[in-house]
PDB file of C-alpha atoms and ligand atoms in Angstrom:
ATOM      1  CA  TYR A   1      29.300  -4.568  -0.306  1.00 41.00           C
ATOM      2  CA  PRO A   2      31.241  -6.898  -2.423  1.00 42.00           C
ATOM      3  CA  ARG A   3      28.393  -9.090  -3.811  1.00 45.00           C
ATOM      4  CA  VAL A   4      25.749  -6.441  -4.276  1.00 45.00           C
ATOM      5  CA  SER A   5      24.951  -7.508  -7.861  1.00 47.00           C
ATOM      6  CA  ASP A   6      23.892 -10.978  -6.596  1.00 58.00           C
ATOM      7  CA  ILE A   7      21.059  -9.505  -4.586  1.00 75.00           C
ATOM      8  CA  ASN A   8      19.532  -7.011  -7.108  1.00 86.00           C
ATOM      9  CA  ILE A   9      16.666  -7.618  -9.275  1.00 90.00           C
ATOM     10  CA  THR A  10      17.322  -9.327 -12.638  1.00 90.00           C
ATOM     11  CA  ILE A  11      16.108  -8.274 -16.118  1.00 90.00           C
ATOM     12  CA  ARG A  12      13.036 -10.356 -15.578  1.00 91.00           C
ATOM     13  CA  GLY A  13      12.335  -8.535 -12.214  1.00 91.00           C
ATOM     14  CA  SER A  14      12.799  -5.270 -14.078  1.00 93.00           C
ATOM     15  CA  ASP A  15      10.372  -6.391 -16.894  1.00 95.00           C
ATOM     16  CA  TRP A  16       7.722  -7.221 -14.328  1.00 97.00           C
ATOM     17  CA  TYR A  17       8.172  -3.852 -12.692  1.00 97.00           C
ATOM     18  CA  TRP A  18       7.610  -2.276 -16.124  1.00 98.00           C
ATOM     19  CA  ALA A  19       4.502  -4.344 -16.664  1.00 98.00           C
ATOM     20  CA  VAL A  20       3.083  -2.970 -13.317  1.00 98.00           C
ATOM     21  CA  THR A  21       4.095   0.602 -14.343  1.00 98.00           C
ATOM     22  CA  ALA A  22       1.875   0.139 -17.428  1.00 98.00           C
ATOM     23  CA  VAL A  23      -1.070  -1.167 -15.360  1.00 98.00           C
ATOM     24  CA  MET A  24      -0.854   1.720 -12.945  1.00 98.00           C
ATOM     25  CA  GLY A  25      -0.544   4.270 -15.837  1.00 98.00           C
ATOM     26  CA  ALA A  26      -3.508   2.875 -17.695  1.00 98.00           C
ATOM     27  CA  ALA A  27      -5.582   2.734 -14.550  1.00 98.00           C
ATOM     28  CA  THR A  28      -4.825   6.456 -13.936  1.00 98.00           C
ATOM     29  CA  LEU A  29      -5.959   7.392 -17.419  1.00 98.00           C
ATOM     30  CA  VAL A  30      -9.177   5.446 -16.883  1.00 98.00           C
ATOM     31  CA  PHE A  31      -9.937   7.036 -13.477  1.00 98.00           C
ATOM     32  CA  VAL A  32      -9.238  10.529 -14.908  1.00 98.00           C
ATOM     33  CA  ALA A  33     -11.470   9.795 -17.912  1.00 98.00           C
ATOM     34  CA  LEU A  34     -14.196   8.663 -15.526  1.00 98.00           C
ATOM     35  CA  ALA A  35     -13.942  11.900 -13.567  1.00 97.00           C
ATOM     36  CA  PHE A  36     -14.802  13.863 -16.726  1.00 97.00           C
ATOM     37  CA  ARG A  37     -18.199  12.091 -16.806  1.00 96.00           C
ATOM     38  CA  VAL A  38     -19.378  13.656 -13.581  1.00 96.00           C
ATOM     39  CA  PRO A  39     -19.812  17.352 -12.731  1.00 96.00           C
ATOM     40  CA  ARG A  40     -16.663  19.003 -11.307  1.00 96.00           C
ATOM     41  CA  SER A  41     -18.057  19.317  -7.775  1.00 95.00           C
ATOM     42  CA  LYS A  42     -18.673  15.560  -7.636  1.00 96.00           C
ATOM     43  CA  ARG A  43     -15.254  14.351  -8.497  1.00 97.00           C
ATOM     44  CA  ILE A  44     -13.674  13.857  -5.051  1.00 98.00           C
ATOM     45  CA  PHE A  45     -13.492  10.082  -5.187  1.00 98.00           C
ATOM     46  CA  HIS A  46     -12.224  10.004  -8.768  1.00 98.00           C
ATOM     47  CA  TYR A  47      -9.496  12.474  -7.988  1.00 98.00           C
ATOM     48  CA  ILE A  48      -8.270  10.642  -4.856  1.00 98.00           C
ATOM     49  CA  THR A  49      -8.341   7.304  -6.604  1.00 98.00           C
ATOM     50  CA  ALA A  50      -6.428   8.644  -9.763  1.00 98.00           C
ATOM     51  CA  ALA A  51      -3.868  10.316  -7.477  1.00 98.00           C
ATOM     52  CA  ILE A  52      -3.160   6.942  -5.920  1.00 98.00           C
ATOM     53  CA  THR A  53      -2.333   5.083  -9.164  1.00 98.00           C
ATOM     54  CA  MET A  54      -0.531   8.229 -10.452  1.00 98.00           C
ATOM     55  CA  VAL A  55       1.911   8.087  -7.580  1.00 98.00           C
ATOM     56  CA  ALA A  56       2.297   4.252  -8.058  1.00 98.00           C
ATOM     57  CA  THR A  57       3.123   4.690 -11.726  1.00 98.00           C
ATOM     58  CA  ILE A  58       6.164   6.893 -10.808  1.00 98.00           C
ATOM     59  CA  ALA A  59       7.232   4.504  -8.007  1.00 98.00           C
ATOM     60  CA  TYR A  60       7.042   1.496 -10.405  1.00 98.00           C
ATOM     61  CA  PHE A  61       8.860   3.549 -13.164  1.00 98.00           C
ATOM     62  CA  THR A  62      11.574   3.990 -10.618  1.00 98.00           C
ATOM     63  CA  MET A  63      11.882   0.368  -9.620  1.00 97.00           C
ATOM     64  CA  GLY A  64      11.687  -0.785 -13.256  1.00 96.00           C
ATOM     65  CA  SER A  65      14.781   1.423 -13.904  1.00 94.00           C
ATOM     66  CA  ASN A  66      16.429  -0.260 -10.950  1.00 93.00           C
ATOM     67  CA  LEU A  67      16.536   2.931  -8.920  1.00 94.00           C
ATOM     68  CA  GLY A  68      15.189   4.075  -5.687  1.00 96.00           C
ATOM     69  CA  TYR A  69      16.874   1.419  -3.541  1.00 95.00           C
ATOM     70  CA  ALA A  70      19.651   1.200  -0.910  1.00 93.00           C
ATOM     71  CA  ALA A  71      21.934  -1.751  -0.492  1.00 91.00           C
ATOM     72  CA  ILE A  72      21.411  -2.828   3.188  1.00 91.00           C
ATOM     73  CA  PRO A  73      23.806  -5.318   4.673  1.00 88.00           C
ATOM     74  CA  VAL A  74      22.224  -8.643   5.507  1.00 87.00           C
ATOM     75  CA  GLU A  75      22.656  -9.725   9.135  1.00 82.00           C
ATOM     76  CA  PHE A  76      24.644 -12.908   9.537  1.00 76.00           C
ATOM     77  CA  VAL A  77      22.262 -15.861  10.429  1.00 74.00           C
ATOM     78  CA  ARG A  78      23.565 -19.326  11.387  1.00 75.00           C
ATOM     79  CA  SER A  79      20.961 -21.093   9.300  1.00 73.00           C
ATOM     80  CA  ASN A  80      22.122 -19.323   6.114  1.00 73.00           C
ATOM     81  CA  PRO A  81      25.885 -18.633   6.375  1.00 76.00           C
ATOM     82  CA  LYS A  82      26.038 -17.918   2.599  1.00 75.00           C
ATOM     83  CA  VAL A  83      24.584 -14.387   3.095  1.00 76.00           C
ATOM     84  CA  ALA A  84      27.342 -13.241   5.406  1.00 76.00           C
ATOM     85  CA  GLY A  85      28.894 -10.120   3.938  1.00 78.00           C
ATOM     86  CA  THR A  86      26.135  -9.538   1.371  1.00 84.00           C
ATOM     87  CA  ALA A  87      23.729  -6.750   0.960  1.00 88.00           C
ATOM     88  CA  ARG A  88      20.099  -6.860  -0.185  1.00 90.00           C
ATOM     89  CA  GLU A  89      18.458  -4.335  -2.531  1.00 93.00           C
ATOM     90  CA  ILE A  90      15.817  -2.506  -0.364  1.00 95.00           C
ATOM     91  CA  PHE A  91      13.487  -0.354  -2.479  1.00 97.00           C
ATOM     92  CA  TYR A  92      12.905   2.545  -0.194  1.00 98.00           C
ATOM     93  CA  VAL A  93      10.832   4.139  -2.959  1.00 98.00           C
ATOM     94  CA  ARG A  94       8.046   1.760  -2.150  1.00 98.00           C
ATOM     95  CA  TYR A  95       7.671   3.559   1.246  1.00 98.00           C
ATOM     96  CA  ILE A  96       7.664   6.964  -0.358  1.00 98.00           C
ATOM     97  CA  ASP A  97       4.796   5.722  -2.524  1.00 98.00           C
ATOM     98  CA  TRP A  98       2.991   4.102   0.439  1.00 98.00           C
ATOM     99  CA  PHE A  99       3.477   7.226   2.560  1.00 98.00           C
ATOM    100  CA  ILE A 100       1.452   9.214   0.059  1.00 98.00           C
ATOM    101  CA  THR A 101      -1.003   6.569  -1.269  1.00 98.00           C
ATOM    102  CA  THR A 102      -2.065   4.585   1.849  1.00 98.00           C
ATOM    103  CA  PRO A 103      -3.534   7.668   3.484  1.00 98.00           C
ATOM    104  CA  LEU A 104      -5.399   8.380   0.196  1.00 98.00           C
ATOM    105  CA  LEU A 105      -6.785   4.818   0.213  1.00 98.00           C
ATOM    106  CA  LEU A 106      -7.904   5.207   3.794  1.00 98.00           C
ATOM    107  CA  LEU A 107      -9.480   8.508   2.854  1.00 98.00           C
ATOM    108  CA  ASP A 108     -11.435   6.888   0.076  1.00 98.00           C
ATOM    109  CA  ILE A 109     -12.758   4.314   2.514  1.00 98.00           C
ATOM    110  CA  MET A 110     -13.433   6.539   5.528  1.00 98.00           C
ATOM    111  CA  LEU A 111     -15.092   9.336   3.533  1.00 98.00           C
ATOM    112  CA  THR A 112     -17.417   6.634   2.113  1.00 98.00           C
ATOM    113  CA  ALA A 113     -18.416   5.831   5.661  1.00 98.00           C
ATOM    114  CA  GLY A 114     -18.909   9.483   6.558  1.00 96.00           C
ATOM    115  CA  LEU A 115     -16.636   9.040   9.603  1.00 97.00           C
ATOM    116  CA  PRO A 116     -15.972  12.272  11.680  1.00 96.00           C
ATOM    117  CA  TRP A 117     -12.821  14.122  10.901  1.00 96.00           C
ATOM    118  CA  PRO A 118     -11.050  13.418  14.221  1.00 97.00           C
ATOM    119  CA  THR A 119     -11.373   9.634  13.613  1.00 97.00           C
ATOM    120  CA  ILE A 120     -10.224  10.089  10.014  1.00 98.00           C
ATOM    121  CA  LEU A 121      -7.195  12.198  10.878  1.00 98.00           C
ATOM    122  CA  TYR A 122      -6.126  10.077  13.793  1.00 98.00           C
ATOM    123  CA  THR A 123      -6.372   6.947  11.544  1.00 98.00           C
ATOM    124  CA  LEU A 124      -4.270   8.601   8.897  1.00 98.00           C
ATOM    125  CA  LEU A 125      -1.621   9.465  11.623  1.00 98.00           C
ATOM    126  CA  LEU A 126      -1.567   5.783  12.647  1.00 98.00           C
ATOM    127  CA  ASP A 127      -1.067   4.795   8.975  1.00 98.00           C
ATOM    128  CA  GLU A 128       1.843   7.200   8.596  1.00 98.00           C
ATOM    129  CA  ILE A 129       3.459   5.651  11.751  1.00 98.00           C
ATOM    130  CA  MET A 130       2.912   2.172  10.116  1.00 98.00           C
ATOM    131  CA  ILE A 131       4.716   3.187   6.907  1.00 98.00           C
ATOM    132  CA  VAL A 132       7.593   5.043   8.562  1.00 98.00           C
ATOM    133  CA  THR A 133       8.357   2.332  11.100  1.00 98.00           C
ATOM    134  CA  GLY A 134       8.132  -0.197   8.306  1.00 98.00           C
ATOM    135  CA  LEU A 135      10.755   1.790   6.362  1.00 98.00           C
ATOM    136  CA  VAL A 136      13.085   2.227   9.383  1.00 98.00           C
ATOM    137  CA  GLY A 137      12.756  -1.560  10.033  1.00 97.00           C
ATOM    138  CA  ALA A 138      13.658  -2.169   6.337  1.00 97.00           C
ATOM    139  CA  LEU A 139      16.788   0.006   6.482  1.00 96.00           C
ATOM    140  CA  VAL A 140      18.065  -1.400   9.874  1.00 94.00           C
ATOM    141  CA  GLU A 141      20.580  -4.217   9.523  1.00 88.00           C
ATOM    142  CA  SER A 142      20.072  -6.003  12.850  1.00 85.00           C
ATOM    143  CA  ARG A 143      17.241  -7.845  14.385  1.00 85.00           C
ATOM    144  CA  TYR A 144      16.011  -4.537  15.827  1.00 92.00           C
ATOM    145  CA  LYS A 145      14.063  -4.388  12.612  1.00 95.00           C
ATOM    146  CA  TRP A 146      11.525  -6.616  14.175  1.00 96.00           C
ATOM    147  CA  GLY A 147      10.885  -4.039  16.946  1.00 97.00           C
ATOM    148  CA  TYR A 148       9.842  -1.602  14.176  1.00 98.00           C
ATOM    149  CA  PHE A 149       7.772  -4.395  12.551  1.00 98.00           C
ATOM    150  CA  THR A 150       5.905  -4.735  15.885  1.00 98.00           C
ATOM    151  CA  PHE A 151       5.064  -0.989  16.051  1.00 98.00           C
ATOM    152  CA  ALA A 152       3.840  -1.160  12.406  1.00 98.00           C
ATOM    153  CA  MET A 153       1.690  -4.231  13.203  1.00 98.00           C
ATOM    154  CA  ALA A 154       0.140  -2.471  16.132  1.00 98.00           C
ATOM    155  CA  ALA A 155      -0.825   0.477  13.994  1.00 98.00           C
ATOM    156  CA  LEU A 156      -2.255  -1.860  11.344  1.00 98.00           C
ATOM    157  CA  PHE A 157      -4.488  -3.526  13.961  1.00 98.00           C
ATOM    158  CA  TYR A 158      -5.869  -0.140  15.019  1.00 98.00           C
ATOM    159  CA  ILE A 159      -6.552   0.828  11.426  1.00 98.00           C
ATOM    160  CA  ALA A 160      -8.232  -2.538  10.846  1.00 98.00           C
ATOM    161  CA  TYR A 161     -10.367  -2.083  13.911  1.00 98.00           C
ATOM    162  CA  ASN A 162     -11.468   1.371  12.647  1.00 97.00           C
ATOM    163  CA  VAL A 163     -12.240   0.212   9.208  1.00 97.00           C
ATOM    164  CA  THR A 164     -14.024  -3.043  10.098  1.00 97.00           C
ATOM    165  CA  TRP A 165     -16.045  -1.925  13.153  1.00 97.00           C
ATOM    166  CA  VAL A 166     -16.323   1.818  13.546  1.00 97.00           C
ATOM    167  CA  GLY A 167     -16.524   2.528   9.760  1.00 98.00           C
ATOM    168  CA  ARG A 168     -18.895  -0.267   8.982  1.00 97.00           C
ATOM    169  CA  LYS A 169     -21.358   0.940  11.647  1.00 97.00           C
ATOM    170  CA  HIS A 170     -21.317   4.434  10.289  1.00 97.00           C
ATOM    171  CA  ALA A 171     -21.675   3.333   6.626  1.00 97.00           C
ATOM    172  CA  ASN A 172     -24.636   1.089   7.391  1.00 97.00           C
ATOM    173  CA  ALA A 173     -26.372   3.988   9.093  1.00 97.00           C
ATOM    174  CA  LEU A 174     -26.221   5.895   5.848  1.00 96.00           C
ATOM    175  CA  GLY A 175     -28.230   3.399   3.985  1.00 95.00           C
ATOM    176  CA  SER A 176     -27.933   0.008   2.248  1.00 95.00           C
ATOM    177  CA  ASN A 177     -26.212   1.534  -0.948  1.00 95.00           C
ATOM    178  CA  ILE A 178     -23.448   3.143   1.007  1.00 97.00           C
ATOM    179  CA  GLY A 179     -23.208   0.149   3.401  1.00 97.00           C
ATOM    180  CA  ARG A 180     -22.766  -2.266   0.561  1.00 97.00           C
ATOM    181  CA  THR A 181     -20.138  -0.262  -1.114  1.00 98.00           C
ATOM    182  CA  TYR A 182     -18.350   0.253   2.167  1.00 98.00           C
ATOM    183  CA  LEU A 183     -18.376  -3.530   2.963  1.00 98.00           C
ATOM    184  CA  MET A 184     -16.969  -4.274  -0.436  1.00 98.00           C
ATOM    185  CA  VAL A 185     -13.931  -1.934  -0.380  1.00 98.00           C
ATOM    186  CA  GLY A 186     -13.421  -2.162   3.280  1.00 98.00           C
ATOM    187  CA  ALA A 187     -13.263  -5.968   3.417  1.00 98.00           C
ATOM    188  CA  TRP A 188     -11.057  -6.131   0.212  1.00 98.00           C
ATOM    189  CA  THR A 189      -8.667  -3.622   1.705  1.00 98.00           C
ATOM    190  CA  ILE A 190      -8.281  -5.245   5.135  1.00 98.00           C
ATOM    191  CA  PHE A 191      -7.765  -8.675   3.603  1.00 98.00           C
ATOM    192  CA  LEU A 192      -4.996  -7.314   1.307  1.00 98.00           C
ATOM    193  CA  TRP A 193      -3.242  -5.002   3.870  1.00 98.00           C
ATOM    194  CA  PHE A 194      -2.573  -7.877   6.163  1.00 98.00           C
ATOM    195  CA  LEU A 195      -0.640  -9.647   3.387  1.00 98.00           C
ATOM    196  CA  TYR A 196       1.842  -6.809   3.217  1.00 98.00           C
ATOM    197  CA  PRO A 197       3.543  -7.643   6.434  1.00 98.00           C
ATOM    198  CA  ILE A 198       3.938 -11.178   5.264  1.00 98.00           C
ATOM    199  CA  ALA A 199       5.690  -9.993   2.074  1.00 98.00           C
ATOM    200  CA  TRP A 200       7.823  -7.728   4.274  1.00 98.00           C
ATOM    201  CA  GLY A 201       8.859 -10.477   6.530  1.00 96.00           C
ATOM    202  CA  LEU A 202       9.947 -12.655   3.650  1.00 95.00           C
ATOM    203  CA  SER A 203      11.817  -9.721   1.876  1.00 94.00           C
ATOM    204  CA  GLU A 204      13.124  -6.653   3.806  1.00 95.00           C
ATOM    205  CA  GLY A 205      12.578  -8.488   7.072  1.00 94.00           C
ATOM    206  CA  GLY A 206      13.943 -11.944   6.896  1.00 91.00           C
ATOM    207  CA  ASN A 207      15.692 -11.969   3.473  1.00 90.00           C
ATOM    208  CA  VAL A 208      13.925 -15.279   2.836  1.00 88.00           C
ATOM    209  CA  ILE A 209      12.902 -14.643  -0.826  1.00 91.00           C
ATOM    210  CA  ALA A 210      14.879 -13.066  -3.697  1.00 90.00           C
ATOM    211  CA  PRO A 211      14.139  -9.490  -4.894  1.00 93.00           C
ATOM    212  CA  ASP A 212      12.521 -10.856  -8.092  1.00 94.00           C
ATOM    213  CA  SER A 213      10.033 -12.836  -5.967  1.00 95.00           C
ATOM    214  CA  GLU A 214       9.552  -9.816  -3.778  1.00 96.00           C
ATOM    215  CA  ALA A 215       8.734  -7.894  -6.919  1.00 97.00           C
ATOM    216  CA  VAL A 216       6.007 -10.403  -7.918  1.00 97.00           C
ATOM    217  CA  PHE A 217       4.508 -10.577  -4.315  1.00 98.00           C
ATOM    218  CA  TYR A 218       4.299  -6.673  -3.755  1.00 98.00           C
ATOM    219  CA  GLY A 219       3.422  -6.103  -7.424  1.00 98.00           C
ATOM    220  CA  VAL A 220       0.368  -8.403  -7.335  1.00 98.00           C
ATOM    221  CA  LEU A 221      -0.627  -6.839  -3.983  1.00 98.00           C
ATOM    222  CA  ASP A 222      -0.198  -3.366  -5.294  1.00 98.00           C
ATOM    223  CA  ILE A 223      -2.346  -4.024  -8.371  1.00 98.00           C
ATOM    224  CA  MET A 224      -5.131  -5.514  -6.182  1.00 98.00           C
ATOM    225  CA  ALA A 225      -4.886  -2.677  -3.623  1.00 98.00           C
ATOM    226  CA  LYS A 226      -4.764   0.194  -6.090  1.00 98.00           C
ATOM    227  CA  PRO A 227      -6.228  -0.224  -9.620  1.00 98.00           C
ATOM    228  CA  VAL A 228      -8.679  -3.098  -8.610  1.00 98.00           C
ATOM    229  CA  PHE A 229      -9.614  -1.350  -5.422  1.00 98.00           C
ATOM    230  CA  GLY A 230     -10.159   1.942  -7.270  1.00 98.00           C
ATOM    231  CA  ALA A 231     -12.438   0.207  -9.843  1.00 98.00           C
ATOM    232  CA  LEU A 232     -14.579  -1.361  -7.094  1.00 98.00           C
ATOM    233  CA  LEU A 233     -14.711   1.973  -5.236  1.00 98.00           C
ATOM    234  CA  LEU A 234     -15.725   4.070  -8.210  1.00 98.00           C
ATOM    235  CA  TRP A 235     -18.270   1.355  -9.323  1.00 98.00           C
ATOM    236  CA  GLY A 236     -19.816   1.516  -5.829  1.00 97.00           C
ATOM    237  CA  HIS A 237     -19.979   5.258  -5.919  1.00 97.00           C
ATOM    238  CA  ARG A 238     -21.656   5.365  -9.388  1.00 95.00           C
ATOM    239  CA  ASN A 239     -25.020   6.024  -7.705  1.00 90.00           C
ATOM    240  CA  ILE A 240     -23.912   7.592  -4.451  1.00 95.00           C
ATOM    241  CA  ASP A 241     -24.067  11.411  -4.415  1.00 94.00           C
ATOM    242  CA  PRO A 242     -21.047  12.799  -2.474  1.00 96.00           C
ATOM    243  CA  ALA A 243     -23.512  15.391  -1.027  1.00 94.00           C
ATOM    244  CA  THR A 244     -25.134  12.655   1.132  1.00 93.00           C
ATOM    245  CA  LEU A 245     -21.608  12.170   2.712  1.00 94.00           C
ATOM    246  CA  GLY A 246     -21.309  15.942   3.280  1.00 90.00           C
ATOM    247  CA  LEU A 247     -18.758  16.247   0.409  1.00 90.00           C
TER     248      LEU A 247
HETATM  249  C1  RET B  27       4.928  -2.941   6.413  1.00 71.82           C
HETATM  250  C2  RET B  27       6.017  -3.490   7.305  1.00 71.82           C
HETATM  251  C3  RET B  27       5.868  -3.624   8.687  1.00 71.82           C
HETATM  252  C4  RET B  27       4.552  -4.215   9.098  1.00 71.82           C
HETATM  253  C5  RET B  27       3.377  -3.683   8.371  1.00 71.82           C
HETATM  254  C6  RET B  27       3.534  -3.089   7.072  1.00 71.82           C
HETATM  255  C7  RET B  27       2.310  -2.768   6.341  1.00 71.82           C
HETATM  256  C8  RET B  27       2.199  -2.214   5.143  1.00 71.82           C
HETATM  257  C9  RET B  27       0.948  -1.984   4.437  1.00 71.82           C
HETATM  258  C10 RET B  27       1.097  -1.427   3.249  1.00 71.82           C
HETATM  259  C11 RET B  27       0.005  -1.245   2.428  1.00 71.82           C
HETATM  260  C12 RET B  27       0.352  -0.727   1.153  1.00 71.82           C
HETATM  261  C13 RET B  27      -0.582  -0.551   0.075  1.00 71.82           C
HETATM  262  C14 RET B  27      -0.094  -0.092  -1.102  1.00 71.82           C
HETATM  263  C15 RET B  27      -0.910   0.034  -2.204  1.00 71.82           C
HETATM  264  O1  RET B  27      -0.469  -0.117  -3.292  1.00 71.82           O
HETATM  265  C16 RET B  27       5.218  -1.421   6.247  1.00 71.82           C
HETATM  266  C17 RET B  27       5.033  -3.627   5.085  1.00 71.82           C
HETATM  267  C18 RET B  27       2.051  -3.791   8.987  1.00 71.82           C
HETATM  268  C19 RET B  27      -0.336  -2.401   5.053  1.00 71.82           C
HETATM  269  C20 RET B  27      -2.025  -0.770   0.289  1.00 71.82           C
END
């Protein structure tokens, strides 16, 4: 790939990744500290939430170091002949992060709603399908990547249906406190999660924006979807006893 260096992140992209690393690390310390304020048997949501930002800290450490990527050839497109023969820096480490953290985010949400385990496990499987097909699509050179994108979108719609309808009904049945908390974290999550395929289409998918812009797009989304989400979730749970959820 002769012009690989043209398509990598710059020093400024790397600095931004380091800033997000710091945010993720700080959030992890705060969530762990909050766990110590409740009895050991009541820490399930603290531990899940701290695990999410802990994994993200390492993923962002990797990207700040300009590691965890593969150079993927960019398909020739008539509208942009300049890119012929170039490769784009595709951070596969994002997908390793998401493979671990998106099921944990869904667990946080679905356990709050008290959903039955079959529903939870099936939704987590669909989530893993979404992430893996997204990764394969990112690593594929040709337009077949949009086939994988379609599989991932189908999985996302199923997840969104379960969170917005099935989960909300269950949460509301458990009282207004749980219903309110669920609505807050569920709506926030579904809104944010539909922005990820847009970022993907502009970056790994269509090669429309530069890797530095990709860094900002995904970085802002990840801060909203992990540390901000976690703060909202733990705030909502401050006066919910996990025992009322069978936990
Ligand atoms: C991909 C690409 C293909 C289409 C779809 C995607 C969805 C990704 C999502 C990721 C969520 C990540 C989160 C990370 C937290 O920090 C894989 C981008 C639908 C929804 C919440």
